[in-house]
Backbone as a printed PyTorch tensor [residue, N CA C, xyz], in Angstrom:
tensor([[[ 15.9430,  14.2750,   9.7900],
         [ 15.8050,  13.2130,  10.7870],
         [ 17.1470,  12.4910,  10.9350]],

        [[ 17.4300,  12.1410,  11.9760],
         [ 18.8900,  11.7530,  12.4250],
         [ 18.6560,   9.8880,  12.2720]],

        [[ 19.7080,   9.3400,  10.8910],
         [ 19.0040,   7.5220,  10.9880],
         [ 19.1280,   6.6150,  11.9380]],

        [[ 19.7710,   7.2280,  12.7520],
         [ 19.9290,   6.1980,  14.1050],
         [ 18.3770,   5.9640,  14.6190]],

        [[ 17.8060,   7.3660,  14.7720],
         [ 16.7190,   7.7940,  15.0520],
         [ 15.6660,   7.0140,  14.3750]],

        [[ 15.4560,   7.1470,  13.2770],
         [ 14.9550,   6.8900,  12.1320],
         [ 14.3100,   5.4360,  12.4610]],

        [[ 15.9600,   4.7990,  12.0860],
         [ 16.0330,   3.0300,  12.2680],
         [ 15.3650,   2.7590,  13.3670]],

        [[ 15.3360,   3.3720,  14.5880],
         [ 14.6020,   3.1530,  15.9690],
         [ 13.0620,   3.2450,  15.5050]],

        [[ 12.8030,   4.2140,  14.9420],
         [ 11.3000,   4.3350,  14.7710],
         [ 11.0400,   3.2560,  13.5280]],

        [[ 11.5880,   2.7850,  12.8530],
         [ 10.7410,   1.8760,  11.9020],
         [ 11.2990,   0.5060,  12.2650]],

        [[ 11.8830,   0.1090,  13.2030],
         [ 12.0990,  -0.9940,  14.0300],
         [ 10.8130,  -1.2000,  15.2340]],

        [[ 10.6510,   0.2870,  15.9430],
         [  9.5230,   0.2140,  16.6300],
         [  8.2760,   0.1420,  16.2190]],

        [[  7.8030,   0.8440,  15.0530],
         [  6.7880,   0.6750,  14.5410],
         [  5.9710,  -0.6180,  13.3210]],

        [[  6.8840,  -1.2680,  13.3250],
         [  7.3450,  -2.9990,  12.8420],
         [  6.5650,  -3.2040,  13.6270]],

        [[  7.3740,  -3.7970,  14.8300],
         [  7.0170,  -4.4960,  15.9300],
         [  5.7490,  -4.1250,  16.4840]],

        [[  5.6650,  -2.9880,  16.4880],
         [  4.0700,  -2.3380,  16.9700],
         [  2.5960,  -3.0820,  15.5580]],

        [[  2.9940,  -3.0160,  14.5470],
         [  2.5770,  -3.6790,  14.2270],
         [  2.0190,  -4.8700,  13.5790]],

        [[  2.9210,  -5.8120,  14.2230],
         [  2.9420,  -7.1450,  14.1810],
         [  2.2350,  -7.5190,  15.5500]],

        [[  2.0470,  -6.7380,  16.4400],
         [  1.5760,  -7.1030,  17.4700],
         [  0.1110,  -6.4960,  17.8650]],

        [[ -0.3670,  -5.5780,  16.4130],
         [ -1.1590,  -5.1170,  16.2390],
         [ -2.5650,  -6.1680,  16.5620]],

        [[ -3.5830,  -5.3150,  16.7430],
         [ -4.7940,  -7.1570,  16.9680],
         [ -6.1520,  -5.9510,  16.5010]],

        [[ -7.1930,  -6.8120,  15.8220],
         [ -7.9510,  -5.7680,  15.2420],
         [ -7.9950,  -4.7580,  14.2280]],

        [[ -9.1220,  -4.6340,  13.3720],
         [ -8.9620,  -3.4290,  12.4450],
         [ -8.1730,  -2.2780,  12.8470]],

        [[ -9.1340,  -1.4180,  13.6680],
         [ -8.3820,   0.0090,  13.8730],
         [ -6.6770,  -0.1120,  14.2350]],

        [[ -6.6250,  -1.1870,  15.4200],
         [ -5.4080,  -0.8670,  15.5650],
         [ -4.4430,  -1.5860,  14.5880]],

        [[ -4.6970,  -2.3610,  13.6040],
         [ -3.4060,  -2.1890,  12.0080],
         [ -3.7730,  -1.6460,  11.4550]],

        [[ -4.9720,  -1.0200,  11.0710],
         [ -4.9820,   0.2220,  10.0490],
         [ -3.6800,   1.5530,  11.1630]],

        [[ -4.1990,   1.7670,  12.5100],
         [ -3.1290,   2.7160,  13.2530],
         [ -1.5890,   2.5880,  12.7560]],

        [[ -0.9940,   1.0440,  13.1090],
         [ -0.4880,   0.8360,  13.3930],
         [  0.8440,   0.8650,  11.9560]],

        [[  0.1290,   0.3590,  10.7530],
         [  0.3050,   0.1770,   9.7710],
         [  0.5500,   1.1830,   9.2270]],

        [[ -0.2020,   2.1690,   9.4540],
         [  0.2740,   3.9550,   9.1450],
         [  1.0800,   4.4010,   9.6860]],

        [[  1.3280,   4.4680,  11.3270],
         [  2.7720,   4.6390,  11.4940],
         [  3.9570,   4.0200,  10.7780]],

        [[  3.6230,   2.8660,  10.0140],
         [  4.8670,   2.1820,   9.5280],
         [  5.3320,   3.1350,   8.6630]],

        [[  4.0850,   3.1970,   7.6940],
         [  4.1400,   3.8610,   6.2970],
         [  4.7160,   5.3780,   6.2220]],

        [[  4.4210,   5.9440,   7.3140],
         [  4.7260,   7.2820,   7.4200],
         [  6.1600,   7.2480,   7.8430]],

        [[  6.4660,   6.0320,   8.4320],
         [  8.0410,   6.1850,   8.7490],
         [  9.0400,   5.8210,   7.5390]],

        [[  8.2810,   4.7800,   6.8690],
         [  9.0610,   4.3600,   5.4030],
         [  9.1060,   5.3150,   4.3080]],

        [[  7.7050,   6.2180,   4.4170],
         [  7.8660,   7.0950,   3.2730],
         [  9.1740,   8.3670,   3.2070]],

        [[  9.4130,   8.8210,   4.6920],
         [ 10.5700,   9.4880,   5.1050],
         [ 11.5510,   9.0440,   4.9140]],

        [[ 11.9170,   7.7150,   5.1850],
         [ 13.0670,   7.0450,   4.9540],
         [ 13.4250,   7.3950,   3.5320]],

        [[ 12.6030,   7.0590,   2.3700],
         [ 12.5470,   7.0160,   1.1390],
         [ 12.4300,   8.6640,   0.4400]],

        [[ 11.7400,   9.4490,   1.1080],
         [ 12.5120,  10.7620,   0.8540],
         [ 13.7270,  11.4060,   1.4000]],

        [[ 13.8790,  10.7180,   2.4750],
         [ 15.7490,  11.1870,   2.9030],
         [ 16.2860,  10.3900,   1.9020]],

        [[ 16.0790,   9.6920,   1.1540],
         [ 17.2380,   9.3000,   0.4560],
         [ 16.6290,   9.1520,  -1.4290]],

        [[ 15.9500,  10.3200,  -1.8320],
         [ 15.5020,  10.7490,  -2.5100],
         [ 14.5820,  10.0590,  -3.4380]],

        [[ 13.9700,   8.9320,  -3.0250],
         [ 13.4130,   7.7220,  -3.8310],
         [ 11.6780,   8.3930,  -3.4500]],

        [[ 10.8890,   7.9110,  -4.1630],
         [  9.3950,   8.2370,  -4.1430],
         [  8.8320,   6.6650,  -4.4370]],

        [[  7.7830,   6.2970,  -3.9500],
         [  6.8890,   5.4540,  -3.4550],
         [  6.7400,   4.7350,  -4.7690]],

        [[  6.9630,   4.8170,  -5.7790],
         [  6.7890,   4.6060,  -7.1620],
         [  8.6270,   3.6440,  -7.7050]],

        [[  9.4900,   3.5590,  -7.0580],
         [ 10.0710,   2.9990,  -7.0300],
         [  9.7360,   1.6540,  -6.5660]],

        [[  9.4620,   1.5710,  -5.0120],
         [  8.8730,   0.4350,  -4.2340],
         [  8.0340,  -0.2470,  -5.1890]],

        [[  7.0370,   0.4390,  -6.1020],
         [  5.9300,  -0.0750,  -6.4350],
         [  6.8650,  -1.0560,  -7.5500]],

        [[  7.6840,  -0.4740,  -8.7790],
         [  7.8000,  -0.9850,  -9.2200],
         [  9.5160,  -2.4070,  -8.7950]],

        [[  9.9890,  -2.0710,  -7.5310],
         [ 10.7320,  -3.3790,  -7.0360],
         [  9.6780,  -4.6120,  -6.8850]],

        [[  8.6310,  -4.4240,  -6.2560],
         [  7.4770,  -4.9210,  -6.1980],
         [  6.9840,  -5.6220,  -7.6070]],

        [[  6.8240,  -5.2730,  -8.6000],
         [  6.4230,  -5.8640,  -9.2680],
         [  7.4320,  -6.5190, -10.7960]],

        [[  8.5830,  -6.2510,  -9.9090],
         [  9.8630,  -7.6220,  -9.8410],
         [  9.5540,  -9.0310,  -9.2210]],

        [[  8.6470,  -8.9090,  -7.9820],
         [  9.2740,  -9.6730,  -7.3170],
         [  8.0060, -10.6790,  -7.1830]],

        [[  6.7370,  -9.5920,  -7.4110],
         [  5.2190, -10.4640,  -7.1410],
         [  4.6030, -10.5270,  -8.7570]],

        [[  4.2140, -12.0470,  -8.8840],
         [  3.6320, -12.6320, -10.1450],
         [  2.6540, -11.3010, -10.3400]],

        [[  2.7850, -11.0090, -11.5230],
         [  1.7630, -10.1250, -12.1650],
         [  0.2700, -10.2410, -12.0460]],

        [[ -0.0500, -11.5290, -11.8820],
         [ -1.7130, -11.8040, -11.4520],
         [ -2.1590, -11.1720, -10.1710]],

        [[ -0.9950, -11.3870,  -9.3790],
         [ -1.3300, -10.3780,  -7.9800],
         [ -1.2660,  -9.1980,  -7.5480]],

        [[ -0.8760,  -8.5580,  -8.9730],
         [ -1.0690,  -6.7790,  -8.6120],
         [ -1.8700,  -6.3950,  -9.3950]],

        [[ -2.2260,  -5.1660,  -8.1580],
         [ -3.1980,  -4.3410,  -8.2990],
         [ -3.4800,  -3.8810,  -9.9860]],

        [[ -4.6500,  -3.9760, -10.3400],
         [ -5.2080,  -3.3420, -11.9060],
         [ -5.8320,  -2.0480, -11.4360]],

        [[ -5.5040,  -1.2990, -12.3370],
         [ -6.8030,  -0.0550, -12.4620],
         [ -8.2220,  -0.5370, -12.8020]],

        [[ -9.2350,  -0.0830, -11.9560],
         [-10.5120,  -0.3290, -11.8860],
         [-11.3740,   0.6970, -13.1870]],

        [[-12.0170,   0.5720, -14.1600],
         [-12.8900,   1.1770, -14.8790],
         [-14.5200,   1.4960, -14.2190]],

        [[-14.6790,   2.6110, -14.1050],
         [-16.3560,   2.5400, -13.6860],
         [-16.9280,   3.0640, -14.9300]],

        [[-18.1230,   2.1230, -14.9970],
         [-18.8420,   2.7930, -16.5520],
         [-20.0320,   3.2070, -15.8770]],

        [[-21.4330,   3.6980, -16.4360],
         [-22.2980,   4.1690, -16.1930],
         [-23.8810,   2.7900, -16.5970]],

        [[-23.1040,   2.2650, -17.5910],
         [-24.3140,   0.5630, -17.8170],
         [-23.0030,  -0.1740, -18.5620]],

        [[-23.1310,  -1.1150, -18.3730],
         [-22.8820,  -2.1470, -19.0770],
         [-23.9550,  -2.1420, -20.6170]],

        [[-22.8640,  -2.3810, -21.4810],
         [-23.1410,  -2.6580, -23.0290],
         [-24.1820,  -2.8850, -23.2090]],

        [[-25.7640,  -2.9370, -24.0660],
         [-26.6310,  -3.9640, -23.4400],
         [-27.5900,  -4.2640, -25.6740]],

        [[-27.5410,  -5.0450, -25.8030],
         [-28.1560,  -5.3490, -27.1540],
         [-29.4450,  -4.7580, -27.1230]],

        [[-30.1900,  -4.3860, -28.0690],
         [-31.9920,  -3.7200, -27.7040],
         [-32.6140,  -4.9540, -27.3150]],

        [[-32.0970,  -6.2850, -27.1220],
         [-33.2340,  -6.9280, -26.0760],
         [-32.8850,  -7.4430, -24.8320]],

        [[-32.0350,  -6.4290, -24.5080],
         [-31.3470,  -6.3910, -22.6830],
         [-30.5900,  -7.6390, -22.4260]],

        [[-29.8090,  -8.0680, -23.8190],
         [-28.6110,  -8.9930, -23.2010],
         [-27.5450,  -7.9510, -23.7700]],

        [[-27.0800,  -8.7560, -23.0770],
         [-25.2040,  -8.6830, -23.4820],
         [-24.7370,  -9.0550, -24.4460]]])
């Protein structure tokens, strides 16, 4: 991809969605971003896992994402407490 090019499309697709209105169209809109940033970031050999962790430089630790556990019951004593 040529970055002149590039820069045009993730300048346009910004703006596209910031001006986005409604679910579908920022979920749309928001994916074009992403798909243009993720290119950016493989032309210049970085993977999505970088971002994540500039990111969690920059945002208090209470506000990122945890891994979710699914169990099958909760713990339960033989007279159905906790």
């Amino acid at each position: 991809a040529e970055p002149t090019m590039l820069a045009s499309k993730l300048n346009e697709e910004a703006g596209e969605l910031a001006a986005a209105r409604g679910r579908e169209q920022v979920v749309w809109e928001a994916a074009d971003l992403l798909y243009f940033t993720l290119t950016t970031l493989a032309l210049n050999g970085l993977e999505l896992a970088a971002v994540k962790a500039e990111l969690a430089q920059l945002i208090d630790p209470v506000f990122m994402p945890r891994p979710l556990l699914q169990v099958e019951a909760l713990p339960r004593e033989p007279t159905g407490r906790r």
